mmCIF file with all atom_site columns, C-alpha atoms in Angstrom:
data_model
loop_
_atom_site.group_PDB
_atom_site.id
_atom_site.type_symbol
_atom_site.label_atom_id
_atom_site.label_alt_id
_atom_site.label_comp_id
_atom_site.label_asym_id
_atom_site.label_entity_id
_atom_site.label_seq_id
_atom_site.pdbx_PDB_ins_code
_atom_site.Cartn_x
_atom_site.Cartn_y
_atom_site.Cartn_z
_atom_site.occupancy
_atom_site.B_iso_or_equiv
_atom_site.pdbx_formal_charge
_atom_site.auth_seq_id
_atom_site.auth_comp_id
_atom_site.auth_asym_id
_atom_site.auth_atom_id
_atom_site.pdbx_PDB_model_num
ATOM 1   C CA . MET S 1 1   ? 11.928  64.987 -63.058  1.00 0.00 ? 1   MET S CA 1
ATOM 2   C CA . LYS S 1 2   ? 11.739  62.931 -66.139  1.00 0.00 ? 2   LYS S CA 1
ATOM 3   C CA . LEU S 1 3   ? 8.481   63.191 -68.076  1.00 0.00 ? 3   LEU S CA 1
ATOM 4   C CA . MET S 1 4   ? 9.142   59.296 -68.611  1.00 0.00 ? 4   MET S CA 1
ATOM 5   C CA . ASP S 1 5   ? 11.156  56.648 -66.851  1.00 0.00 ? 5   ASP S CA 1
ATOM 6   C CA . ARG S 1 6   ? 12.904  54.108 -68.781  1.00 0.00 ? 6   ARG S CA 1
ATOM 7   C CA . ASP S 1 7   ? 9.600   51.759 -67.657  1.00 0.00 ? 7   ASP S CA 1
ATOM 8   C CA . GLY S 1 8   ? 7.151   53.566 -69.397  1.00 0.00 ? 8   GLY S CA 1
ATOM 9   C CA . ARG S 1 9   ? 5.645   55.263 -66.532  1.00 0.00 ? 9   ARG S CA 1
ATOM 10  C CA . LEU S 1 10  ? 4.659   58.762 -66.463  1.00 0.00 ? 10  LEU S CA 1
ATOM 11  C CA . PHE S 1 11  ? 6.143   60.534 -63.910  1.00 0.00 ? 11  PHE S CA 1
ATOM 12  C CA . GLY S 1 12  ? 7.360   57.245 -62.358  1.00 0.00 ? 12  GLY S CA 1
ATOM 13  C CA . LYS S 1 13  ? 3.927   56.150 -61.217  1.00 0.00 ? 13  LYS S CA 1
ATOM 14  C CA . ILE S 1 14  ? 1.552   55.772 -63.951  1.00 0.00 ? 14  ILE S CA 1
ATOM 15  C CA . SER S 1 15  ? 1.942   52.965 -67.057  1.00 0.00 ? 15  SER S CA 1
ATOM 16  C CA . ILE S 1 16  ? 1.095   55.036 -70.643  1.00 0.00 ? 16  ILE S CA 1
ATOM 17  C CA . VAL S 1 17  ? -0.745  52.218 -71.349  1.00 0.00 ? 17  VAL S CA 1
ATOM 18  C CA . ASP S 1 18  ? -2.942  52.438 -68.698  1.00 0.00 ? 18  ASP S CA 1
ATOM 19  C CA . VAL S 1 19  ? -3.505  56.110 -69.531  1.00 0.00 ? 19  VAL S CA 1
ATOM 20  C CA . ILE S 1 20  ? -3.930  55.092 -73.115  1.00 0.00 ? 20  ILE S CA 1
ATOM 21  C CA . VAL S 1 21  ? -6.297  52.368 -72.069  1.00 0.00 ? 21  VAL S CA 1
ATOM 22  C CA . LEU S 1 22  ? -8.346  55.476 -69.253  1.00 0.00 ? 22  LEU S CA 1
ATOM 23  C CA . LEU S 1 23  ? -9.123  58.030 -72.277  1.00 0.00 ? 23  LEU S CA 1
ATOM 24  C CA . VAL S 1 24  ? -10.726 55.189 -74.429  1.00 0.00 ? 24  VAL S CA 1
ATOM 25  C CA . VAL S 1 25  ? -12.674 54.348 -71.847  1.00 0.00 ? 25  VAL S CA 1
ATOM 26  C CA . ALA S 1 26  ? -13.597 58.095 -71.173  1.00 0.00 ? 26  ALA S CA 1
ATOM 27  C CA . VAL S 1 27  ? -14.402 58.613 -74.390  1.00 0.00 ? 27  VAL S CA 1
ATOM 28  C CA . LEU S 1 28  ? -17.031 55.513 -74.924  1.00 0.00 ? 28  LEU S CA 1
ATOM 29  C CA . VAL S 1 29  ? -18.886 56.671 -71.697  1.00 0.00 ? 29  VAL S CA 1
ATOM 30  C CA . ALA S 1 30  ? -19.177 60.044 -73.651  1.00 0.00 ? 30  ALA S CA 1
ATOM 31  C CA . ALA S 1 31  ? -20.288 59.014 -76.580  1.00 0.00 ? 31  ALA S CA 1
ATOM 32  C CA . VAL S 1 32  ? -22.822 56.323 -75.020  1.00 0.00 ? 32  VAL S CA 1
ATOM 33  C CA . PHE S 1 33  ? -24.002 59.663 -72.579  1.00 0.00 ? 33  PHE S CA 1
ATOM 34  C CA . THR S 1 34  ? -24.686 61.699 -75.602  1.00 0.00 ? 34  THR S CA 1
ATOM 35  C CA . LYS S 1 35  ? -26.385 59.337 -77.703  1.00 0.00 ? 35  LYS S CA 1
ATOM 36  C CA . THR S 1 36  ? -29.116 58.301 -74.796  1.00 0.00 ? 36  THR S CA 1
ATOM 37  C CA . ARG S 1 37  ? -29.092 61.015 -72.540  1.00 0.00 ? 37  ARG S CA 1
ATOM 38  C CA . MET S 1 38  ? -28.650 64.417 -74.779  1.00 0.00 ? 38  MET S CA 1
ATOM 39  C CA . PRO S 1 39  ? -32.076 65.361 -77.527  1.00 0.00 ? 39  PRO S CA 1
ATOM 40  C CA . GLN S 1 40  ? -31.386 64.085 -81.395  1.00 0.00 ? 40  GLN S CA 1
ATOM 41  C CA . THR S 1 41  ? -31.231 66.724 -83.215  1.00 0.00 ? 41  THR S CA 1
ATOM 42  C CA . GLY S 1 42  ? -32.516 66.552 -87.329  1.00 0.00 ? 42  GLY S CA 1
ATOM 43  C CA . THR S 1 43  ? -36.153 66.212 -88.621  1.00 0.00 ? 43  THR S CA 1
ATOM 44  C CA . THR S 1 44  ? -38.259 63.626 -87.467  1.00 0.00 ? 44  THR S CA 1
ATOM 45  C CA . VAL S 1 45  ? -39.990 62.234 -90.690  1.00 0.00 ? 45  VAL S CA 1
ATOM 46  C CA . SER S 1 46  ? -43.333 60.830 -89.923  1.00 0.00 ? 46  SER S CA 1
ATOM 47  C CA . THR S 1 47  ? -45.675 58.423 -91.366  1.00 0.00 ? 47  THR S CA 1
ATOM 48  C CA . VAL S 1 48  ? -48.961 58.729 -92.644  1.00 0.00 ? 48  VAL S CA 1
ATOM 49  C CA . PRO S 1 49  ? -51.267 55.699 -93.060  1.00 0.00 ? 49  PRO S CA 1
ATOM 50  C CA . VAL S 1 50  ? -52.458 54.181 -96.623  1.00 0.00 ? 50  VAL S CA 1
ATOM 51  C CA . VAL S 1 51  ? -54.817 51.794 -98.393  1.00 0.00 ? 51  VAL S CA 1
ATOM 52  C CA . TYR S 1 52  ? -54.438 50.449 -101.925 1.00 0.00 ? 52  TYR S CA 1
ATOM 53  C CA . THR S 1 53  ? -56.295 47.749 -103.726 1.00 0.00 ? 53  THR S CA 1
ATOM 54  C CA . MET S 1 54  ? -53.999 45.432 -105.517 1.00 0.00 ? 54  MET S CA 1
ATOM 55  C CA . ARG S 1 55  ? -55.262 43.132 -108.182 1.00 0.00 ? 55  ARG S CA 1
ATOM 56  C CA . VAL S 1 56  ? -53.951 39.659 -108.757 1.00 0.00 ? 56  VAL S CA 1
ATOM 57  C CA . GLN S 1 57  ? -55.356 38.077 -111.730 1.00 0.00 ? 57  GLN S CA 1
ATOM 58  C CA . ASN S 1 58  ? -55.985 33.683 -112.510 1.00 0.00 ? 58  ASN S CA 1
ATOM 59  C CA . GLN S 1 59  ? -54.597 32.524 -109.550 1.00 0.00 ? 59  GLN S CA 1
ATOM 60  C CA . PRO S 1 60  ? -55.450 28.574 -108.521 1.00 0.00 ? 60  PRO S CA 1
ATOM 61  C CA . GLU S 1 61  ? -58.082 27.390 -106.858 1.00 0.00 ? 61  GLU S CA 1
ATOM 62  C CA . TYR S 1 62  ? -54.908 26.354 -103.329 1.00 0.00 ? 62  TYR S CA 1
ATOM 63  C CA . MET S 1 63  ? -54.217 29.945 -103.660 1.00 0.00 ? 63  MET S CA 1
ATOM 64  C CA . LEU S 1 64  ? -57.001 31.369 -102.098 1.00 0.00 ? 64  LEU S CA 1
ATOM 65  C CA . ASP S 1 65  ? -56.280 29.444 -98.875  1.00 0.00 ? 65  ASP S CA 1
ATOM 66  C CA . ALA S 1 66  ? -52.669 30.375 -98.908  1.00 0.00 ? 66  ALA S CA 1
ATOM 67  C CA . ILE S 1 67  ? -53.182 34.327 -99.302  1.00 0.00 ? 67  ILE S CA 1
ATOM 68  C CA . GLN S 1 68  ? -55.312 35.853 -96.309  1.00 0.00 ? 68  GLN S CA 1
ATOM 69  C CA . VAL S 1 69  ? -56.686 38.775 -94.271  1.00 0.00 ? 69  VAL S CA 1
ATOM 70  C CA . GLY S 1 70  ? -54.061 39.775 -92.022  1.00 0.00 ? 70  GLY S CA 1
ATOM 71  C CA . ASP S 1 71  ? -50.800 38.365 -94.535  1.00 0.00 ? 71  ASP S CA 1
ATOM 72  C CA . GLU S 1 72  ? -48.119 40.804 -94.500  1.00 0.00 ? 72  GLU S CA 1
ATOM 73  C CA . LEU S 1 73  ? -47.149 41.523 -97.726  1.00 0.00 ? 73  LEU S CA 1
ATOM 74  C CA . PHE S 1 74  ? -43.138 41.841 -99.070  1.00 0.00 ? 74  PHE S CA 1
ATOM 75  C CA . ASP S 1 75  ? -41.190 42.483 -102.301 1.00 0.00 ? 75  ASP S CA 1
ATOM 76  C CA . GLN S 1 76  ? -37.765 40.900 -101.402 1.00 0.00 ? 76  GLN S CA 1
ATOM 77  C CA . ALA S 1 77  ? -36.065 42.285 -104.968 1.00 0.00 ? 77  ALA S CA 1
ATOM 78  C CA . ARG S 1 78  ? -36.850 45.345 -104.575 1.00 0.00 ? 78  ARG S CA 1
ATOM 79  C CA . SER S 1 79  ? -36.980 46.675 -100.272 1.00 0.00 ? 79  SER S CA 1
ATOM 80  C CA . THR S 1 80  ? -35.203 46.129 -97.827  1.00 0.00 ? 80  THR S CA 1
ATOM 81  C CA . GLY S 1 81  ? -36.827 43.482 -96.853  1.00 0.00 ? 81  GLY S CA 1
ATOM 82  C CA . GLY S 1 82  ? -39.627 45.142 -94.377  1.00 0.00 ? 82  GLY S CA 1
ATOM 83  C CA . SER S 1 83  ? -43.693 44.742 -94.160  1.00 0.00 ? 83  SER S CA 1
ATOM 84  C CA . LEU S 1 84  ? -45.350 46.460 -97.186  1.00 0.00 ? 84  LEU S CA 1
ATOM 85  C CA . GLY S 1 85  ? -48.508 46.299 -95.757  1.00 0.00 ? 85  GLY S CA 1
ATOM 86  C CA . GLN S 1 86  ? -51.403 44.016 -94.191  1.00 0.00 ? 86  GLN S CA 1
ATOM 87  C CA . ILE S 1 87  ? -54.133 42.627 -96.142  1.00 0.00 ? 87  ILE S CA 1
ATOM 88  C CA . THR S 1 88  ? -57.449 44.085 -94.768  1.00 0.00 ? 88  THR S CA 1
ATOM 89  C CA . HIS S 1 89  ? -59.587 42.462 -97.403  1.00 0.00 ? 89  HIS S CA 1
ATOM 90  C CA . ILE S 1 90  ? -59.716 39.913 -100.617 1.00 0.00 ? 90  ILE S CA 1
ATOM 91  C CA . GLN S 1 91  ? -62.641 39.517 -102.819 1.00 0.00 ? 91  GLN S CA 1
ATOM 92  C CA . VAL S 1 92  ? -62.865 36.782 -105.399 1.00 0.00 ? 92  VAL S CA 1
ATOM 93  C CA . SER S 1 93  ? -63.973 36.375 -108.841 1.00 0.00 ? 93  SER S CA 1
ATOM 94  C CA . ASP S 1 94  ? -64.163 33.810 -111.512 1.00 0.00 ? 94  ASP S CA 1
ATOM 95  C CA . GLY S 1 95  ? -60.836 34.358 -113.293 1.00 0.00 ? 95  GLY S CA 1
ATOM 96  C CA . THR S 1 96  ? -61.014 35.384 -117.006 1.00 0.00 ? 96  THR S CA 1
ATOM 97  C CA . TYR S 1 97  ? -58.970 34.866 -119.868 1.00 0.00 ? 97  TYR S CA 1
ATOM 98  C CA . GLN S 1 98  ? -58.436 36.708 -123.784 1.00 0.00 ? 98  GLN S CA 1
ATOM 99  C CA . ALA S 1 99  ? -59.472 33.873 -126.223 1.00 0.00 ? 99  ALA S CA 1
ATOM 100 C CA . SER S 1 100 ? -60.274 33.903 -129.794 1.00 0.00 ? 100 SER S CA 1
ATOM 101 C CA . LEU S 1 101 ? -63.143 31.837 -130.515 1.00 0.00 ? 101 LEU S CA 1
ATOM 102 C CA . SER S 1 102 ? -64.142 30.527 -133.890 1.00 0.00 ? 102 SER S CA 1
ATOM 103 C CA . ASP S 1 103 ? -65.960 33.325 -135.211 1.00 0.00 ? 103 ASP S CA 1
ATOM 104 C CA . GLY S 1 104 ? -62.421 34.902 -135.455 1.00 0.00 ? 104 GLY S CA 1
ATOM 105 C CA . THR S 1 105 ? -63.785 37.719 -132.579 1.00 0.00 ? 105 THR S CA 1
ATOM 106 C CA . VAL S 1 106 ? -61.535 37.733 -129.454 1.00 0.00 ? 106 VAL S CA 1
ATOM 107 C CA . ALA S 1 107 ? -63.362 37.834 -126.120 1.00 0.00 ? 107 ALA S CA 1
ATOM 108 C CA . MET S 1 108 ? -62.835 37.830 -122.249 1.00 0.00 ? 108 MET S CA 1
ATOM 109 C CA . VAL S 1 109 ? -64.210 33.883 -121.268 1.00 0.00 ? 109 VAL S CA 1
ATOM 110 C CA . PRO S 1 110 ? -64.086 32.056 -118.185 1.00 0.00 ? 110 PRO S CA 1
ATOM 111 C CA . ALA S 1 111 ? -60.960 30.191 -117.043 1.00 0.00 ? 111 ALA S CA 1
ATOM 112 C CA . GLU S 1 112 ? -61.990 27.326 -115.117 1.00 0.00 ? 112 GLU S CA 1
ATOM 113 C CA . GLY S 1 113 ? -60.772 27.016 -111.931 1.00 0.00 ? 113 GLY S CA 1
ATOM 114 C CA . TYR S 1 114 ? -59.011 30.174 -111.526 1.00 0.00 ? 114 TYR S CA 1
ATOM 115 C CA . TYR S 1 115 ? -59.539 33.732 -109.863 1.00 0.00 ? 115 TYR S CA 1
ATOM 116 C CA . ASP S 1 116 ? -59.552 36.975 -109.243 1.00 0.00 ? 116 ASP S CA 1
ATOM 117 C CA . LEU S 1 117 ? -58.617 38.337 -106.445 1.00 0.00 ? 117 LEU S CA 1
ATOM 118 C CA . LEU S 1 118 ? -58.894 41.853 -105.018 1.00 0.00 ? 118 LEU S CA 1
ATOM 119 C CA . LEU S 1 119 ? -57.002 42.723 -102.171 1.00 0.00 ? 119 LEU S CA 1
ATOM 120 C CA . THR S 1 120 ? -57.006 45.486 -99.886  1.00 0.00 ? 120 THR S CA 1
ATOM 121 C CA . ILE S 1 121 ? -53.975 46.351 -98.070  1.00 0.00 ? 121 ILE S CA 1
ATOM 122 C CA . GLN S 1 122 ? -53.293 49.147 -95.287  1.00 0.00 ? 122 GLN S CA 1
ATOM 123 C CA . ALA S 1 123 ? -49.286 50.441 -94.366  1.00 0.00 ? 123 ALA S CA 1
ATOM 124 C CA . ASP S 1 124 ? -47.513 53.511 -93.717  1.00 0.00 ? 124 ASP S CA 1
ATOM 125 C CA . ALA S 1 125 ? -46.143 55.534 -95.925  1.00 0.00 ? 125 ALA S CA 1
ATOM 126 C CA . LEU S 1 126 ? -44.317 58.414 -96.289  1.00 0.00 ? 126 LEU S CA 1
ATOM 127 C CA . ILE S 1 127 ? -45.611 61.008 -98.895  1.00 0.00 ? 127 ILE S CA 1
ATOM 128 C CA . GLU S 1 128 ? -43.112 63.078 -100.475 1.00 0.00 ? 128 GLU S CA 1
ATOM 129 C CA . PRO S 1 129 ? -43.967 66.956 -101.660 1.00 0.00 ? 129 PRO S CA 1
ATOM 130 C CA . ASP S 1 130 ? -44.742 65.633 -105.411 1.00 0.00 ? 130 ASP S CA 1
ATOM 131 C CA . GLY S 1 131 ? -46.579 63.006 -104.019 1.00 0.00 ? 131 GLY S CA 1
ATOM 132 C CA . MET S 1 132 ? -45.229 60.013 -104.590 1.00 0.00 ? 132 MET S CA 1
ATOM 133 C CA . VAL S 1 133 ? -46.253 57.255 -101.533 1.00 0.00 ? 133 VAL S CA 1
ATOM 134 C CA . LEU S 1 134 ? -42.703 55.712 -100.157 1.00 0.00 ? 134 LEU S CA 1
ATOM 135 C CA . LEU S 1 135 ? -43.732 52.042 -98.444  1.00 0.00 ? 135 LEU S CA 1
ATOM 136 C CA . ASN S 1 136 ? -40.756 51.449 -95.954  1.00 0.00 ? 136 ASN S CA 1
ATOM 137 C CA . ARG S 1 137 ? -39.645 54.694 -96.325  1.00 0.00 ? 137 ARG S CA 1
ATOM 138 C CA . VAL S 1 138 ? -37.944 53.909 -99.742  1.00 0.00 ? 138 VAL S CA 1
ATOM 139 C CA . TYR S 1 139 ? -40.548 51.848 -101.420 1.00 0.00 ? 139 TYR S CA 1
ATOM 140 C CA . ALA S 1 140 ? -41.964 53.687 -104.765 1.00 0.00 ? 140 ALA S CA 1
ATOM 141 C CA . LEU S 1 141 ? -45.892 52.781 -104.995 1.00 0.00 ? 141 LEU S CA 1
ATOM 142 C CA . GLY S 1 142 ? -47.736 53.560 -108.073 1.00 0.00 ? 142 GLY S CA 1
ATOM 143 C CA . VAL S 1 143 ? -50.876 52.889 -109.334 1.00 0.00 ? 143 VAL S CA 1
ATOM 144 C CA . ASN S 1 144 ? -50.852 50.604 -112.594 1.00 0.00 ? 144 ASN S CA 1
ATOM 145 C CA . THR S 1 145 ? -47.215 49.100 -111.851 1.00 0.00 ? 145 THR S CA 1
ATOM 146 C CA . ASN S 1 146 ? -46.815 45.520 -111.187 1.00 0.00 ? 146 ASN S CA 1
ATOM 147 C CA . ARG S 1 147 ? -44.876 43.723 -108.969 1.00 0.00 ? 147 ARG S CA 1
ATOM 148 C CA . ALA S 1 148 ? -43.872 40.494 -107.465 1.00 0.00 ? 148 ALA S CA 1
ATOM 149 C CA . PHE S 1 149 ? -45.118 40.675 -104.165 1.00 0.00 ? 149 PHE S CA 1
ATOM 150 C CA . THR S 1 150 ? -44.765 37.532 -101.491 1.00 0.00 ? 150 THR S CA 1
ATOM 151 C CA . THR S 1 151 ? -46.716 36.217 -98.025  1.00 0.00 ? 151 THR S CA 1
ATOM 152 C CA . LYS S 1 152 ? -46.007 34.057 -95.778  1.00 0.00 ? 152 LYS S CA 1
ATOM 153 C CA . TYR S 1 153 ? -47.439 31.159 -98.270  1.00 0.00 ? 153 TYR S CA 1
ATOM 154 C CA . ALA S 1 154 ? -47.894 32.921 -101.479 1.00 0.00 ? 154 ALA S CA 1
ATOM 155 C CA . SER S 1 155 ? -45.970 34.765 -104.132 1.00 0.00 ? 155 SER S CA 1
ATOM 156 C CA . PHE S 1 156 ? -47.453 36.469 -107.010 1.00 0.00 ? 156 PHE S CA 1
ATOM 157 C CA . THR S 1 157 ? -47.571 39.049 -109.579 1.00 0.00 ? 157 THR S CA 1
ATOM 158 C CA . GLY S 1 158 ? -50.138 41.999 -108.698 1.00 0.00 ? 158 GLY S CA 1
ATOM 159 C CA . ARG S 1 159 ? -51.060 45.277 -110.261 1.00 0.00 ? 159 ARG S CA 1
ATOM 160 C CA . VAL S 1 160 ? -52.008 48.257 -107.720 1.00 0.00 ? 160 VAL S CA 1
ATOM 161 C CA . MET S 1 161 ? -54.764 49.613 -109.034 1.00 0.00 ? 161 MET S CA 1
ATOM 162 C CA . ASP S 1 162 ? -55.907 52.671 -106.318 1.00 0.00 ? 162 ASP S CA 1
ATOM 163 C CA . ILE S 1 163 ? -53.916 54.494 -103.326 1.00 0.00 ? 163 ILE S CA 1
ATOM 164 C CA . GLN S 1 164 ? -55.932 56.080 -100.742 1.00 0.00 ? 164 GLN S CA 1
ATOM 165 C CA . ILE S 1 165 ? -54.128 58.176 -98.765  1.00 0.00 ? 165 ILE S CA 1
ATOM 166 C CA . SER S 1 166 ? -55.347 59.558 -94.693  1.00 0.00 ? 166 SER S CA 1
ATOM 167 C CA . ALA S 1 167 ? -57.534 62.135 -94.941  1.00 0.00 ? 167 ALA S CA 1
ATOM 168 C CA . ALA S 1 168 ? -56.002 63.929 -92.133  1.00 0.00 ? 168 ALA S CA 1
ATOM 169 C CA . ALA S 1 169 ? -52.444 64.065 -94.457  1.00 0.00 ? 169 ALA S CA 1
ATOM 170 C CA . SER S 1 170 ? -53.735 65.276 -96.723  1.00 0.00 ? 170 SER S CA 1
ATOM 171 C CA . GLU S 1 171 ? -54.903 68.067 -95.210  1.00 0.00 ? 171 GLU S CA 1
ATOM 172 C CA . GLY S 1 172 ? -51.814 68.546 -93.374  1.00 0.00 ? 172 GLY S CA 1
#
C-alpha cells in the first residue's frame, strides 16, 4: 500500500490538503484554549492612585470655561494616547506678568483679562523603585516639568507643582 496515490490522497482515502487544513484548525483551537483557559504567567504590575497639581499661567478668560472639573488630560506628543488623569479641582486667581516699571525696577503686575489656574488631577500611576511616577505605564511625570496638555476643549502648557502618592502605596 502506497503512502500517497497519484491523486494526492494519503493511503488512498484523504486528501493532503484536508490534512493540512485539519492541522491548522487543531493548532488554532489549542492556541485559543491556552490563551483563554490556562492561567497567565508573569508578574502583574499594579497601579496606585496619585494626585498632582499643575499651574497653568496667564490664560485668557475663555479658558475658564474650556477647562472644567471632570475633564481628562492628555499629552499627544509624549503619551500612548491614554488619559493622564482627571481634573478634580480648579483654583482660579488673577494672572500676572513681569514688567519693567518707569523707575527702572522689575515687578509682577496684574495681567488684565488673564488668569492663573491651579489644577488638581487624580490619576493611576506606576511607581518605579527609584521613585519615578509613570502615568499610563510610560508617561514620566516629574515636579517642575512644563508640558503641553490637552482636554476635550482646551490646549495649554502647564507646570507640575506637586505629586502626592497614595499613603497605602508609600507604606507597601
